[in-house]
Coordinates of C-alpha atoms in Angstrom, one line a residue:
M1 CA 109.6 89.7 77.6
S2 CA 108.6 88.9 74.2
G3 CA 111.4 86.2 73.7
V4 CA 114.2 88.5 74.7
L5 CA 116.4 86.8 77.0
R6 CA 119.5 89.0 77.2
N7 CA 118.4 90.5 81.0
L8 CA 117.7 86.9 82.1
Q9 CA 120.2 84.3 83.4
E10 CA 120.2 80.7 82.6
Y11 CA 118.9 78.1 84.7
E12 CA 118.1 74.5 84.6
Y13 CA 114.4 75.0 83.7
E14 CA 114.3 78.2 82.4
Y15 CA 116.0 81.7 81.5
A16 CA 115.0 84.3 84.4
E17 CA 115.6 87.1 86.5
F18 CA 115.1 87.4 90.1
I19 CA 114.2 90.4 92.2
Y20 CA 114.1 90.3 95.9
Y21 CA 112.9 92.8 98.8
S22 CA 113.6 93.0 102.5
P23 CA 110.8 94.2 104.7
G24 CA 111.1 97.1 107.2
Y25 CA 109.3 98.2 109.7
L26 CA 106.5 100.1 108.0
D27 CA 106.1 97.0 105.8
R28 CA 105.4 95.1 108.4
E29 CA 102.9 97.7 110.1
G30 CA 101.3 97.9 106.7
Q31 CA 100.9 94.2 106.8
L32 CA 101.5 94.1 103.3
W33 CA 104.7 93.8 101.3
P34 CA 106.4 92.0 98.2
V35 CA 108.9 89.2 99.3
R36 CA 110.3 88.6 95.5
A37 CA 109.6 88.9 92.1
G38 CA 110.9 88.0 88.8
R39 CA 110.2 87.2 84.8
S40 CA 111.1 84.0 82.9
Q41 CA 111.0 82.0 80.0
A42 CA 110.5 78.4 80.2
K43 CA 112.8 75.8 78.6
P44 CA 110.8 72.7 77.0
N45 CA 111.7 70.9 80.3
Y46 CA 110.0 73.5 82.5
R47 CA 108.5 72.2 85.7
V48 CA 108.4 73.3 89.3
G49 CA 107.8 70.9 92.0
P50 CA 105.7 69.5 93.9
K51 CA 106.7 72.1 96.3
R52 CA 105.3 74.2 99.2
I53 CA 106.3 77.9 99.9
E54 CA 105.7 80.2 103.1
C55 CA 104.0 83.4 101.3
Y56 CA 101.6 84.3 98.4
S57 CA 103.3 83.8 95.0
L58 CA 101.1 85.3 92.0
H59 CA 102.1 84.0 88.3
F60 CA 101.2 86.2 85.2
V61 CA 101.3 83.9 82.3
Y62 CA 102.3 86.6 79.4
E63 CA 102.8 83.7 76.8
G64 CA 102.2 79.9 76.0
K65 CA 100.6 77.6 78.3
V66 CA 101.1 76.4 81.9
G67 CA 99.9 73.2 83.9
L68 CA 98.9 73.7 87.2
N69 CA 98.1 70.9 89.9
Y70 CA 97.1 71.6 93.3
G71 CA 95.6 69.3 95.9
D72 CA 93.9 67.0 93.6
E73 CA 92.8 69.2 91.2
H74 CA 94.2 70.3 87.7
I75 CA 94.1 73.1 85.5
E76 CA 95.6 74.6 82.2
L77 CA 96.5 78.2 82.0
Q78 CA 97.4 80.2 79.1
K79 CA 98.5 83.7 78.1
G80 CA 96.3 86.0 79.8
D81 CA 95.7 84.0 83.0
M82 CA 97.0 83.8 86.1
F83 CA 97.3 81.5 89.3
C84 CA 98.6 82.0 92.9
L85 CA 100.5 79.7 95.3
F86 CA 99.1 79.8 98.8
P87 CA 101.1 79.0 101.6
D88 CA 101.5 75.5 102.9
Q89 CA 99.6 74.1 100.1
T90 CA 101.4 71.7 97.7
Y91 CA 101.8 72.8 93.8
H92 CA 103.4 71.4 90.6
Y93 CA 103.2 73.5 87.7
Y94 CA 105.0 72.7 84.4
I95 CA 105.1 74.0 80.6
I96 CA 102.5 72.7 78.0
P97 CA 103.6 72.3 74.8
A98 CA 102.2 75.4 72.5
E99 CA 103.1 77.5 69.5
S100 CA 104.6 80.4 72.0
P101 CA 107.3 79.6 74.7
L102 CA 105.7 80.0 77.9
Q103 CA 106.8 83.3 79.6
M104 CA 105.5 84.3 83.0
S105 CA 106.5 87.0 85.7
W106 CA 105.7 86.4 88.8
L107 CA 105.2 88.5 92.7
A108 CA 105.5 87.0 95.8
L109 CA 103.6 88.8 98.8
D110 CA 103.3 88.5 102.4
G111 CA 101.8 90.1 105.3
S112 CA 98.4 89.6 107.0
R113 CA 96.5 91.5 104.8
V114 CA 97.4 89.6 101.3
L115 CA 94.6 86.5 102.2
P116 CA 91.7 88.6 102.4
L117 CA 92.6 91.1 99.5
L118 CA 93.4 88.1 97.6
K119 CA 89.8 86.5 98.2
L120 CA 88.2 89.8 97.2
T121 CA 90.0 89.1 93.9
G122 CA 88.3 85.4 93.7
M123 CA 91.4 83.6 94.3
V124 CA 91.4 81.1 97.5
P125 CA 93.6 77.6 97.8
E126 CA 90.2 75.9 96.4
K127 CA 90.3 77.8 93.3
P128 CA 93.9 79.3 92.9
F129 CA 93.7 81.0 89.5
A130 CA 91.9 83.7 87.3
L131 CA 91.3 83.4 83.7
G132 CA 91.7 86.6 81.6
K133 CA 93.4 89.1 84.1
V134 CA 96.6 89.7 82.5
T135 CA 95.9 92.8 80.8
S136 CA 98.1 95.3 79.7
R137 CA 97.2 97.5 82.2
I138 CA 98.0 94.5 84.8
K139 CA 101.4 94.4 83.2
D140 CA 102.0 97.9 83.4
M141 CA 101.3 98.2 87.3
L142 CA 103.6 95.0 87.6
E143 CA 106.3 96.7 85.9
R144 CA 106.3 100.1 88.2
I145 CA 106.4 97.5 91.1
F146 CA 109.3 95.7 89.5
G147 CA 110.7 98.9 88.7
A148 CA 110.7 100.2 92.6
M149 CA 112.0 96.8 93.8
T150 CA 114.8 97.0 91.2
R151 CA 115.6 100.8 92.2
Y152 CA 116.4 100.4 95.5
G153 CA 118.8 98.3 96.7
R154 CA 118.2 98.4 100.4
W155 CA 115.1 99.1 102.2
D156 CA 113.9 103.3 103.3
P157 CA 110.4 104.3 104.0
A158 CA 109.9 106.2 100.9
V159 CA 110.1 102.5 98.9
S160 CA 107.9 100.9 101.7
L161 CA 104.9 103.3 100.8
E162 CA 105.4 103.3 96.9
L163 CA 105.5 99.6 97.0
Q164 CA 102.1 99.1 99.3
G165 CA 100.2 101.7 97.0
Q166 CA 101.3 100.0 94.1
T167 CA 100.4 96.6 95.4
C168 CA 97.3 97.3 96.6
E169 CA 96.6 98.9 93.1
L170 CA 97.6 96.0 91.5
L171 CA 95.5 93.8 93.8
A172 CA 92.2 96.0 93.2
G173 CA 92.8 95.5 89.5
L174 CA 92.7 91.8 89.6
M175 CA 89.1 92.1 91.5
P176 CA 86.0 91.5 89.6
G177 CA 84.4 94.4 87.3
A178 CA 87.7 96.7 88.1
F179 CA 88.1 97.2 84.9
P180 CA 85.3 97.3 82.3
A181 CA 86.4 95.3 79.2
D182 CA 86.0 97.8 76.8
T183 CA 88.0 100.5 78.6
P184 CA 91.6 101.3 77.0
S185 CA 94.4 100.5 79.1
P186 CA 96.7 103.6 79.4
S187 CA 100.1 102.1 79.4
G188 CA 103.6 103.7 80.6
W189 CA 103.8 107.3 80.6
V190 CA 100.1 108.0 79.9
G191 CA 98.9 106.4 82.7
E192 CA 101.2 108.5 85.0
C193 CA 100.0 111.8 83.0
M194 CA 96.1 110.7 84.0
E195 CA 97.4 110.4 87.7
F196 CA 98.9 113.7 87.5
M197 CA 95.8 115.3 85.9
N198 CA 93.6 113.6 88.6
L199 CA 95.7 115.1 91.0
H200 CA 96.2 118.7 89.5
A201 CA 93.0 119.4 87.4
T202 CA 91.4 121.8 89.7
E203 CA 94.7 123.7 89.8
G204 CA 94.1 125.2 86.4
I205 CA 96.6 123.0 85.0
S206 CA 97.1 123.2 80.9
V207 CA 97.7 120.7 78.5
Q208 CA 101.0 121.9 78.2
Q209 CA 101.9 121.7 81.6
V210 CA 100.9 117.9 81.4
A211 CA 103.1 117.5 78.2
S212 CA 105.9 119.1 80.0
Y213 CA 105.5 116.5 83.0
A214 CA 105.8 113.9 80.7
G215 CA 108.5 115.7 78.9
V216 CA 107.0 115.2 75.2
H217 CA 106.1 117.6 72.8
R218 CA 102.6 118.6 73.2
S219 CA 101.4 117.6 69.9
Y220 CA 102.8 114.3 70.5
F221 CA 101.4 114.1 74.0
T222 CA 97.8 115.0 72.8
S223 CA 98.0 112.3 70.1
A224 CA 99.3 109.5 72.3
F225 CA 97.0 110.4 75.1
T226 CA 93.5 110.4 73.0
S227 CA 94.9 107.4 71.0
Q228 CA 95.2 105.1 74.3
T229 CA 92.2 107.0 76.2
G230 CA 89.5 107.9 73.7
V231 CA 89.4 111.4 75.0
S232 CA 91.6 114.1 74.4
P233 CA 93.7 115.5 77.3
Q234 CA 91.8 118.8 77.4
K235 CA 88.1 116.9 77.5
Y236 CA 89.8 114.6 80.3
I237 CA 90.5 117.6 82.6
Q238 CA 87.4 119.2 81.6
N239 CA 85.5 115.9 82.8
I240 CA 87.5 115.7 86.1
R241 CA 86.7 119.4 86.8
M242 CA 83.1 119.0 86.1
G243 CA 82.6 116.1 87.7
K244 CA 83.6 117.6 90.9
A245 CA 81.4 121.1 90.2
K246 CA 78.3 118.9 90.1
R247 CA 79.2 117.1 93.4
L248 CA 80.1 120.5 95.0
L249 CA 76.7 121.8 94.0
A250 CA 75.0 118.8 95.2
E251 CA 77.0 117.9 98.4
T252 CA 78.2 121.7 99.9
D253 CA 76.7 124.6 100.4
A254 CA 79.8 126.5 98.9
S255 CA 78.5 129.4 96.7
I256 CA 79.1 129.1 93.0
T257 CA 81.7 131.3 93.5
E258 CA 83.6 129.7 95.8
I259 CA 83.1 126.5 93.8
A260 CA 84.6 128.1 91.0
L261 CA 87.3 129.3 92.2
S262 CA 87.8 126.4 94.0
L263 CA 87.9 124.1 90.4
G264 CA 90.7 126.5 89.1
Y265 CA 88.5 128.8 87.2
P266 CA 89.3 132.4 87.3
N267 CA 86.0 133.9 88.1
L268 CA 82.5 133.0 87.9
Y269 CA 81.5 134.0 84.5
T270 CA 84.2 131.8 83.0
F271 CA 82.9 128.9 85.3
T272 CA 79.2 129.5 84.4
R273 CA 79.7 129.6 80.9
A274 CA 81.9 126.3 80.8
F275 CA 79.4 124.5 83.2
K276 CA 76.7 125.3 80.9
S277 CA 78.1 124.2 77.6
Y278 CA 79.2 121.1 79.3
Y279 CA 75.8 120.2 81.2
K280 CA 73.3 122.5 79.0
T281 CA 71.9 124.0 82.3
S282 CA 73.2 126.6 84.7
P283 CA 75.1 126.0 88.0
L284 CA 72.4 127.4 89.7
H285 CA 69.6 125.3 88.5
T286 CA 71.7 122.5 88.9
R287 CA 72.1 123.3 92.8
S288 CA 68.1 124.0 92.8
A289 CA 67.3 120.6 91.0
G290 CA 69.3 118.8 93.7
G291 CA 72.3 118.0 91.4
G292 CA 70.5 115.9 88.8

C-alpha cells in the first residue's frame, strides 16, 4: 500500500478495498475457506467496535500503530505485528498516533479447521495477537490469496483448491520457527520459481528453462534469484538433487544407476562425478555408511 490510495475507496474511518468470496462444496469439505479480505489506510479518527464477528479475522499491520482491546485486556501493536478477531468475542481496535499512517491488510477465514490451526500459530482468544510475524514472505502469501480471490468473481473447484493450499501455507508461515530469522524471503516470481524448481529439479531442468518459466532473461533471473536467496539457481537445483540422492541411497534399495536416472542425470558416470564433487565421497561409500 505504501500510502497509495488510488485503488482504495473512502469511508468514514478509512480508505479501504474489500474482497469477498463465497465458498462452494469443496471449501466446506476442506473445512477451511476465506470469507473476505482487504487492505486499508486509516484516517486519524479510525476506530472499530466494540463489535463481534462470526468468523476468524486476521489483521496484519504494515505501517503505523493500532490499539486492541479484547476482554479486559489491552495491547498496542505496530508495524510487523498482527492480531486475530475470534468468533463471539468482543473487540475494539483503533489507531494510535505514529509517524506513519496506520496501514493494514486483513483476511477473514471460516471452517472447523481454522481454530486448531490458529492454536498452532500461538494465537488463541486469550492471546489474540503475534509480534513480528508480518514479514515480506507473509505479505507475498497474502497477495497471492488476494489475487486468487479477486481474479475469480464466482466460485469454481480450481479456485477452491488454490485458496485452500495458499491459506494453509500462510498459516504454516505464522507458526513458531516456520522461517528462521536470517532466511531470505524470496518475493513474487522468485518464490514461484523456487516452487517450480522444487517440483521439477529431478527432471533435468536447466537454469534457462526456469528463466523462461519466469519470463525474464537468464542473466537477470540469475542475478535476482541469487540476490534474494543467497544461492545461485544452478546451486539451488543441485542442492535439491543431491539431497534426494542421499535420501534414496540411505532409505531405498534402488541401484545407483536407477537413482542417477531418476534424478535426471543422463548416466551413472555423470551422477557419480556430481555426487563426489558435492559430498567429497562416492555414492557407493555413502550407501555402505548408511547415508551418513
